[in-house]
XYZ file of C-alpha atoms in Angstrom:
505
model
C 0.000 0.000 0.000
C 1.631 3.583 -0.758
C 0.840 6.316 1.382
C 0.966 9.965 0.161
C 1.222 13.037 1.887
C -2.137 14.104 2.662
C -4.486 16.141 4.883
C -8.133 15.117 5.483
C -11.268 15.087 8.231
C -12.616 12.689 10.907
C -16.484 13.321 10.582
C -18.827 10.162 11.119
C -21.844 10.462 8.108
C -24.426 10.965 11.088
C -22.775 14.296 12.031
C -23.241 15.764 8.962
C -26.411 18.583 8.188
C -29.661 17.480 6.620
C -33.291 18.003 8.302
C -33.833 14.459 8.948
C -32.772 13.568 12.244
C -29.364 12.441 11.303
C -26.484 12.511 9.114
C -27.326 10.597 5.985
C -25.809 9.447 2.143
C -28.101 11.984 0.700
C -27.096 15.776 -0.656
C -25.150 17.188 1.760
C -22.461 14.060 1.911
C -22.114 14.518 -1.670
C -21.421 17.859 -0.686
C -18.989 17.536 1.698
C -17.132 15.503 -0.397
C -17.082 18.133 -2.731
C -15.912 20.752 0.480
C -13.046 18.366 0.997
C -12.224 18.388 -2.540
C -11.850 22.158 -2.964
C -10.332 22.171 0.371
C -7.253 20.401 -0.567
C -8.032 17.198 1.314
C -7.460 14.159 0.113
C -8.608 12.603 3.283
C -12.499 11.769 4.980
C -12.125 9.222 7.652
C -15.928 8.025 9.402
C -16.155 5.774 12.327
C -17.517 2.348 11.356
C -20.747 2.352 9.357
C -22.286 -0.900 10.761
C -26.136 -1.083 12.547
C -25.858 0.319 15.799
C -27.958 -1.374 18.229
C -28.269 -0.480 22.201
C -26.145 2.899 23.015
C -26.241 3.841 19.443
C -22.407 3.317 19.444
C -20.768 2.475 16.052
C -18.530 0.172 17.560
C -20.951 -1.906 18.937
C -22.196 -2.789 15.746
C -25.013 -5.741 15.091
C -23.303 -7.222 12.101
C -19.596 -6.642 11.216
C -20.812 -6.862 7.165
C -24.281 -4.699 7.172
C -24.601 -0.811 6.828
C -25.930 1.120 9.030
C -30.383 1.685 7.664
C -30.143 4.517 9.561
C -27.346 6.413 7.098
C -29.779 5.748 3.979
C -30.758 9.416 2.613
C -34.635 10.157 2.264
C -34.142 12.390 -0.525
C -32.139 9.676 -2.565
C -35.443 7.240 -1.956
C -37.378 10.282 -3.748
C -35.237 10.153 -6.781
C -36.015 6.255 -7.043
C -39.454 6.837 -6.801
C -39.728 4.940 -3.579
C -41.056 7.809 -1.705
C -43.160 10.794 -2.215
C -43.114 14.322 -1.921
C -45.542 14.301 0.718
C -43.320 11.502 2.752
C -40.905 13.982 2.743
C -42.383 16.824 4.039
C -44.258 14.162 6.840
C -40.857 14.311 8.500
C -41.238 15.506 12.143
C -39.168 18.589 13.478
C -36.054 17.152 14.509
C -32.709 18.879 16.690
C -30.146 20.610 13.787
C -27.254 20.071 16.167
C -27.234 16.662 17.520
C -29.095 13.491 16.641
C -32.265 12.522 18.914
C -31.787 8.220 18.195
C -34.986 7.873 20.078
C -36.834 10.179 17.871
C -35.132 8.788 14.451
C -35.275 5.227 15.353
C -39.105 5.939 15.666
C -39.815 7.562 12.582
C -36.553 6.165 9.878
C -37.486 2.220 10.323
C -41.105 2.777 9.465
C -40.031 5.065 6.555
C -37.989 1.949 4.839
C -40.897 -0.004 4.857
C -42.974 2.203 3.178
C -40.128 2.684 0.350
C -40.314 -1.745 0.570
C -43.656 -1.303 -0.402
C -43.135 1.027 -2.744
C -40.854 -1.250 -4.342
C -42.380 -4.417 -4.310
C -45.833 -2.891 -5.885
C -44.164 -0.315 -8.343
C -40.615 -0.542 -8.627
C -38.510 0.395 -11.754
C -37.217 -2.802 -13.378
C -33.607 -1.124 -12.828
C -34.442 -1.438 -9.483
C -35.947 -5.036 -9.185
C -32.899 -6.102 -10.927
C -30.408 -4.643 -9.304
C -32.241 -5.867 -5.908
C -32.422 -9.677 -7.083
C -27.903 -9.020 -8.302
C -27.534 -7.361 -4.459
C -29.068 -10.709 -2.720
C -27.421 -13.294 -4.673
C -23.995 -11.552 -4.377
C -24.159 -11.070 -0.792
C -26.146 -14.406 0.426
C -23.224 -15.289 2.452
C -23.783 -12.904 5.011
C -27.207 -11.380 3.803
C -29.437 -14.029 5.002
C -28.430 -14.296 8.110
C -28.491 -11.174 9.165
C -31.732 -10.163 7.859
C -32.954 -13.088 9.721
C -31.276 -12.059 12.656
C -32.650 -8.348 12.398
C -36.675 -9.928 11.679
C -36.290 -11.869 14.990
C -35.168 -8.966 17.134
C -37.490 -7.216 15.455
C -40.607 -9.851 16.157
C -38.970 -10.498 19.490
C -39.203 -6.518 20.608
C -35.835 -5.983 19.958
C -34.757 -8.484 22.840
C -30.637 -9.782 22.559
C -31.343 -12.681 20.600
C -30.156 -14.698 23.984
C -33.558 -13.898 25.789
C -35.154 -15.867 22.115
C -36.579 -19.432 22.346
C -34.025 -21.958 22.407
C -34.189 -23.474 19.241
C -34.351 -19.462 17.680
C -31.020 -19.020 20.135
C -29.465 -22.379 18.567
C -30.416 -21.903 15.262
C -31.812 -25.372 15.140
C -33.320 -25.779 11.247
C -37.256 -26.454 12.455
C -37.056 -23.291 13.841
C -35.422 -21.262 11.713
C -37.271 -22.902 8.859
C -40.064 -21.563 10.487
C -39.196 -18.368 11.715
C -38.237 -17.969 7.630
C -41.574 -18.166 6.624
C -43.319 -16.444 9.322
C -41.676 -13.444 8.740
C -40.636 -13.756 5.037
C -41.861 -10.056 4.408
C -39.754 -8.871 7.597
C -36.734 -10.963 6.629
C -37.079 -9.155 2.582
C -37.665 -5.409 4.284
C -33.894 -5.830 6.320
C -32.514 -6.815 2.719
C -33.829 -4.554 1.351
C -32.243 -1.495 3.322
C -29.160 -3.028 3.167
C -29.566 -2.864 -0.560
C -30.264 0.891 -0.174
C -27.523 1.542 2.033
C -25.106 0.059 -0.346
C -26.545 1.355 -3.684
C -26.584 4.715 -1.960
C -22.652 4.212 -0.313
C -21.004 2.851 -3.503
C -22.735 6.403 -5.409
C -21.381 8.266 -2.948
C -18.035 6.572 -2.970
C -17.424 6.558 -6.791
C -18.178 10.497 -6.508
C -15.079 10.630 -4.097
C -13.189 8.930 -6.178
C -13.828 11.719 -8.539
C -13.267 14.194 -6.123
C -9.807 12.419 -5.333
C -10.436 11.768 -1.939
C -9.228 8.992 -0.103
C -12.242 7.084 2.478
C -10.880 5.460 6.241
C -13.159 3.601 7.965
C -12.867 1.904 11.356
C -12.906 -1.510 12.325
C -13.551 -2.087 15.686
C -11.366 -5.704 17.010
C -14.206 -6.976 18.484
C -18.096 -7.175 17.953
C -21.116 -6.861 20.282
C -22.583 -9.430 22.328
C -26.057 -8.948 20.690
C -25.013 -9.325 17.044
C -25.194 -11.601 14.213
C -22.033 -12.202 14.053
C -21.846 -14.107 17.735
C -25.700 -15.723 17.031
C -24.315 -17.314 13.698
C -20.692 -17.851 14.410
C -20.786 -18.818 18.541
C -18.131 -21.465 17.514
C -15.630 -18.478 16.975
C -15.946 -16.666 20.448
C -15.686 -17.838 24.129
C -19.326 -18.572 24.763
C -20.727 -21.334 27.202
C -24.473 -23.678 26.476
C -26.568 -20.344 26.905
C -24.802 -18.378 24.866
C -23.309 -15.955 27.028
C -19.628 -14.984 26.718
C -17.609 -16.563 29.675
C -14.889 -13.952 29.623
C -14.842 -10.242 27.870
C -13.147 -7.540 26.358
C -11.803 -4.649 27.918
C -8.902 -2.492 28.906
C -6.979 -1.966 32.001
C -6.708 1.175 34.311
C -5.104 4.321 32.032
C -5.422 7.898 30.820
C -9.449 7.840 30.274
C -10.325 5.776 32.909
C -8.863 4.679 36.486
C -11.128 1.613 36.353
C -10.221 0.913 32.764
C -12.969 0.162 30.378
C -15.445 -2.561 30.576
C -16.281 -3.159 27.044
C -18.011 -6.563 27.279
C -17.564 -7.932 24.012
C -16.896 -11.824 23.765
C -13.580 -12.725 23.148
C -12.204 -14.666 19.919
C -11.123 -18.218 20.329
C -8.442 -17.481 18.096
C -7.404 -20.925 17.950
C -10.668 -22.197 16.096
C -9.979 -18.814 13.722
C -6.260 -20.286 13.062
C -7.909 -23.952 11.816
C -8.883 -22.174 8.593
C -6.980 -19.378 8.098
C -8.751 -16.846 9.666
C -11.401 -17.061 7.293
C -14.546 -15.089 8.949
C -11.919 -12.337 9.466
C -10.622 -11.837 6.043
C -14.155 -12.192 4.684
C -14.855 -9.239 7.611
C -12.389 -6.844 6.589
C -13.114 -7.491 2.717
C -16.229 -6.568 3.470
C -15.017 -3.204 5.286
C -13.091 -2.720 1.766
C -15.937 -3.028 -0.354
C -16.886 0.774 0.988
C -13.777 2.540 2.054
C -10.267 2.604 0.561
C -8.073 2.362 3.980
C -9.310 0.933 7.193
C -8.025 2.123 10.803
C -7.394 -1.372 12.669
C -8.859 -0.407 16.171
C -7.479 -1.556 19.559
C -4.256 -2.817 17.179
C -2.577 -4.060 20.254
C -5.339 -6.601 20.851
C -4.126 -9.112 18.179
C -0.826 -9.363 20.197
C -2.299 -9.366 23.239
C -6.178 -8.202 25.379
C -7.147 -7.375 28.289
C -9.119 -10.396 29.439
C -12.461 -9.548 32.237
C -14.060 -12.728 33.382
C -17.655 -11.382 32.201
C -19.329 -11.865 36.210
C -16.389 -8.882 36.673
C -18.265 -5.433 37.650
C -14.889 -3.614 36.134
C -11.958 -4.247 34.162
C -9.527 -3.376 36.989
C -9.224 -7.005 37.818
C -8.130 -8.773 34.140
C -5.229 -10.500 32.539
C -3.411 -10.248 29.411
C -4.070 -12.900 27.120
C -2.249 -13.244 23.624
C -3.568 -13.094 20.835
C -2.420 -14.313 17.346
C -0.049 -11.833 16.629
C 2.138 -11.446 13.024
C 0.744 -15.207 11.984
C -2.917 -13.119 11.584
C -1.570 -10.709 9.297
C -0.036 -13.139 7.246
C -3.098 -14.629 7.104
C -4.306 -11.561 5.639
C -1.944 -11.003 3.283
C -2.373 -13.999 1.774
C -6.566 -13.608 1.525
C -6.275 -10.217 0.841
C -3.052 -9.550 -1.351
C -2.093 -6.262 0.350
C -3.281 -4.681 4.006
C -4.518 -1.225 3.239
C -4.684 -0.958 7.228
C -4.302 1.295 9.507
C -3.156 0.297 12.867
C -4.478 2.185 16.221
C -1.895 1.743 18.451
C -2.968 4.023 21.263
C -2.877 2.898 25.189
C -0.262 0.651 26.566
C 2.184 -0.663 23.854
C 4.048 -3.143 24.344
C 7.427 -3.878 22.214
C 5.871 -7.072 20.445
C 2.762 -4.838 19.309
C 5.418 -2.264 17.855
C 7.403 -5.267 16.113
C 3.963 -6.748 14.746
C 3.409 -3.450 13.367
C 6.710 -2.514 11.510
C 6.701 -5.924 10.289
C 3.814 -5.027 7.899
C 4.972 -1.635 7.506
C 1.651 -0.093 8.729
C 1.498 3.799 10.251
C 0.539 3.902 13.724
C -1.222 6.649 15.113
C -0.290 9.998 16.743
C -2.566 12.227 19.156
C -1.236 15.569 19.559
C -2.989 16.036 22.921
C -1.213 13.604 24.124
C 1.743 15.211 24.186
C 2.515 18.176 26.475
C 2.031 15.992 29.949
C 5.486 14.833 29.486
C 8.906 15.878 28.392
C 10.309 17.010 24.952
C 10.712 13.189 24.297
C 7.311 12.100 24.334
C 6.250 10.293 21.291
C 3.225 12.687 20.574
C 5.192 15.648 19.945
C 5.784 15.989 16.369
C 9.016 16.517 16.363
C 9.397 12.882 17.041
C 6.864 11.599 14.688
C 8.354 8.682 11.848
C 7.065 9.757 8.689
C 4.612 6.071 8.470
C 2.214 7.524 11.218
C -1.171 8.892 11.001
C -1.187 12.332 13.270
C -4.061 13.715 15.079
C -5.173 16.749 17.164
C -7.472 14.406 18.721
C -10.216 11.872 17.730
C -13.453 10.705 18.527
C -12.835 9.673 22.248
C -10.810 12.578 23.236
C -11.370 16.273 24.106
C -11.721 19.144 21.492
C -9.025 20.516 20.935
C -10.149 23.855 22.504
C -11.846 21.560 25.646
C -9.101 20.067 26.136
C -7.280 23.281 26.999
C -9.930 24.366 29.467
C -10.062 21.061 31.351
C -6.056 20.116 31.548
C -3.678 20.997 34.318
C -1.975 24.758 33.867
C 1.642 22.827 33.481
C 0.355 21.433 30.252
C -1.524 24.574 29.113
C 1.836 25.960 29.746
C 3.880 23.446 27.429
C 1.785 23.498 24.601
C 2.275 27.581 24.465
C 6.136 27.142 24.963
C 6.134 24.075 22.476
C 3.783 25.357 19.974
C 5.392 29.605 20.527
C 1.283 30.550 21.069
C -0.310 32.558 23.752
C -3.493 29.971 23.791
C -6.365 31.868 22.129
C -6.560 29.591 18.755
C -6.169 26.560 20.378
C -7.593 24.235 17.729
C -5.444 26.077 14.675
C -2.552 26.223 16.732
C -2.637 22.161 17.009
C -4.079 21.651 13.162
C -0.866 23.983 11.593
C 1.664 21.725 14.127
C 0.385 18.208 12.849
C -0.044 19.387 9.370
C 3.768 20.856 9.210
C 4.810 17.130 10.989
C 6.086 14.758 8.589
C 3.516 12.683 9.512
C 2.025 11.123 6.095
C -1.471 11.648 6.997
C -2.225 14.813 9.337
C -6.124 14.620 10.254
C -8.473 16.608 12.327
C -11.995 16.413 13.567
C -14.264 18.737 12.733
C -14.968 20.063 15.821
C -11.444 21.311 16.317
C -11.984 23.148 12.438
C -14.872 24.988 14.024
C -13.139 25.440 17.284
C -15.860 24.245 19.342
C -15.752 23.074 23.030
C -16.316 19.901 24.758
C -20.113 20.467 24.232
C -19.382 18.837 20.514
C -17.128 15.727 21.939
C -18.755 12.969 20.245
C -18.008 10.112 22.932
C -16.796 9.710 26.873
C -15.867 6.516 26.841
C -16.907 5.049 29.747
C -20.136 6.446 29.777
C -23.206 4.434 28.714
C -25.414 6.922 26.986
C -25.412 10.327 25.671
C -22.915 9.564 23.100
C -22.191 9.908 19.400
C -25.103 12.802 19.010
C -23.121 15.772 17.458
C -24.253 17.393 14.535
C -22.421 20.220 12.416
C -24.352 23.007 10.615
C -24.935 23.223 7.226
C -23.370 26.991 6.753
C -20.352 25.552 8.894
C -19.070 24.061 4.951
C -18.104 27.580 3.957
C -15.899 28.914 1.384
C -13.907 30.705 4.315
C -13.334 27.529 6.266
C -12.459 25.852 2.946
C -10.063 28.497 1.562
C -8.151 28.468 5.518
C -8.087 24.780 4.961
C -6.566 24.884 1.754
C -4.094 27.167 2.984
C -2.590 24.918 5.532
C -2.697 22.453 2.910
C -0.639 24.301 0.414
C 1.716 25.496 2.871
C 2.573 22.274 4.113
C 2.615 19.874 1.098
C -0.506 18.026 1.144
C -2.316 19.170 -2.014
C -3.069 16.362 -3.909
C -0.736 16.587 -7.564
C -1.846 17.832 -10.500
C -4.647 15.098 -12.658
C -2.437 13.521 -15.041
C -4.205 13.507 -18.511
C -5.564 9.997 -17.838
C -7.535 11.569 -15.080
C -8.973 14.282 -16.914
């Protein structure tokens, strides 16, 4: 994989405008990926774009392969003719500055099914087609999971280990039967997943156009209530009921002094190893089919996790367990031909997590923030960034930049004005010019810290259980004066993408 100099933004699609309750694949993604464009960024970078289930967090995800229904754009059902005018303008009065997920999840669901039945009494032949190309090409994962989503559905949206046991087991009566009771419920989750992607890939070929690169996420582990766990227990530490026997988490550190309990099951990596890793390549191939690079999180997990036995109230009291370290990547060079990967390498690294990485020549990440609690030798000050490294002002589970200047200790305050030779009033530029002039090869920012906004726009605490993930940015925040500033920096410091050569023209 070559990496090039470049400059970009971390904004998740559901923070972006639109009057709908949430950011969406409709007009005004096109149009920020027209904003980036002129802006000199090469560079959008979303959290993962999976179904989010309780929490609304994206990396808790109920299937590691579907979209997310909620990202499908109401206007682009218009253009297909699945909905009308007057569906449209139905749309109740929703927050412009942060998503209400009760309020969407009540009114977006029930919208899909009317474009369904749109579709399945009046649909274009285009469309039927295309439909019928979507399910046989994606069967592999498809079926399952809009199974799985029909059950929670017809089951209240209960974790599919409260179901019937022979729903839980996936014993074939059952399922045979839950199939054709809800055969209509089962079609409607295909069906948005159908949308999502014929609506993602249109989206993605215009950024191609646009010359800007797309990073997702991929979170190491998956949700307890998911698909993947109800049709793959064999690959996780799960006993007879189907609850995991030990979990994921992390130790004691900078965001929390209990660590974090995430309570994902953990891989039996062994039963992964038998065929190659199989469900994994398949998993990040899948990733691929939407973004161009993907940002490998909790990196340090495939050499070794934090291991919680799951009864555990906190994750102050778990073990380090390995994991499958280089032999995985391997692995996934040998699925996937290259590993367009980026690794997140945040948190307590170990040497054998650094040697995993170089081996595979993949950039680590840098988080400016970090770095003015030390000395002049930390390894987030820029001046000791490699040139393989992906460098931050912060991300989506920090501070803004500007918060995180009015909640730190005065003796960091005080080495970021000495370090950075700035009295503290532009915060959030002051930190955007120092990682763009690293020689980091990818310099990225959130756009909260472009709009120089306070901890009111942080988009997650982790560690806390709700109220996440909810910012929203304004439509007149995409401005020509934002974009020319952001150009600037981009000129100045050498990530403007090259000229077109005539081939692209």
């Amino acid at each position: 994989m070559k990496f090039e100099r470049s400059g970009g933004i971390l904004l998740h699609p559901t923070s972006l405008p639109g009057r709908y309750g949430i950011g969406d694949l409709g007009p005004q993604a096109w149009r920020w990926v027209d904003f980036l464009a002129r802006a000199g960024c090469r560079i959008w970078q979303t959290l993962p774009l999976g179904p989010t289930g309780f929490g609304d967090s994206p990396y808790q995800c109920l299937s590691s392969f579907a979209g997310n229904p909620l990202l499908i754009s109401p206007e682009a059902l218009y253009q297909d003719g699945l909905l009308s005018e007057a569906d449209l303008t139905a749309a109740p009065a929703f927050p412009d500055e942060s998503v209400d997920y009760g309020a969407v999840i009540s009114w977006k669901p029930a919208l899909l099914k009317l474009a369904h039945r749109r579709f399945t009494s009046a649909g274009s032949s285009e469309l039927v087609q295309a439909f019928a190309s979507f399910r046989e090409e994606h069967t592999a994962w498809l079926d399952d999971y809009a199974s799985f989503m029909a059950l929670k559905e017809a089951h209240g949206g209960a974790p599919w280990v409260e179901w019937e046991a022979g729903l839980r087991r996936r014993e074939p009566q059952a399922m045979r039967k839950a199939r054709k009771d809800l055969a209509v419920a089962i079609e409607e989750q295909a069906f948005a997943q159908f949308l999502f992607e014929r609506q993602w890939q249109k989206l993605r070929a215009r950024a191609r156009e646009a010359r800007v690169t797309l990073i997702g996420d991929l979170p190491i582990f998956v949700a307890q209530d998911s698909c993947d766990v109800w049709a793959h227990p064999e690959l996780f530490h799960m006993d007879a009921a189907g609850k995991p026997s030990v979990v994921a988490g992390v130790p004691p550190d900078y965001f929390s002094p209990t660590g974090q309990l995430w309570g994902n099951p953990l891989y039996r990596w062994e039963t992964h190893a038998r065929d190659g890793y199989r469900w994994w390549a398949q998993r990040i191939q899948a990733a691929l089919r939407w973004v161009d690079l993907v940002r490998l999180d909790h990196f340090r997990g495939f050499a070794a996790c934090w291991e919680v036995p799951a009864s555990a109230p906190t994750a102050e009291h778990g073990r380090w367990v390995n994991g499958p370290g280089k032999r995985f990547f391997q692995a996934m060079q040998t699925a996937l031909g290259s590993l367009p990967l980026i690794a997140e390498d945040l948190g307590v690294i170990t040497p054998d997590v650094v040697a995993m990485r170089e081996a595979f020549r993949l950039p680590g990440m840098r988080v400016l923030q970090f770095g003015f609690s030390g000395d002049p030798h930390d390894p987030f000050l820029p001046h000791n960034y490699p040139d393989l490294c992906v460098a931050y002002t912060g991300t989506h589970d920090n501070d803004t930049a500007r918060g995180w200047y009015g909640r730190v200790a005065e003796a960091e305050r005080s080495f970021y004005r000495r370090y950075l030779n700035r009295e503290g009033s532009e915060v959030a530029w002051d930190m955007l010019r120092a990682v763009w002039a690293s020689v980091a090869v990818y310099a990225i920012a959130p756009m909260q810290d472009l709009l120089n906004l306070d901890n009111s726009a942080r988009m997650n605490y982790p560690g806390n259980p709700s109220g996440n993930w909810r910012w929203r940015t304004r439509e007149e925040a995409m401005n020509e004066a934002l974009c020319e500033k952001l150009r600037e920096l981009n000129f100045l410091y050498g990530r403007l993408p090259p000229p077109p050569s005539p081939s692209d023209r």
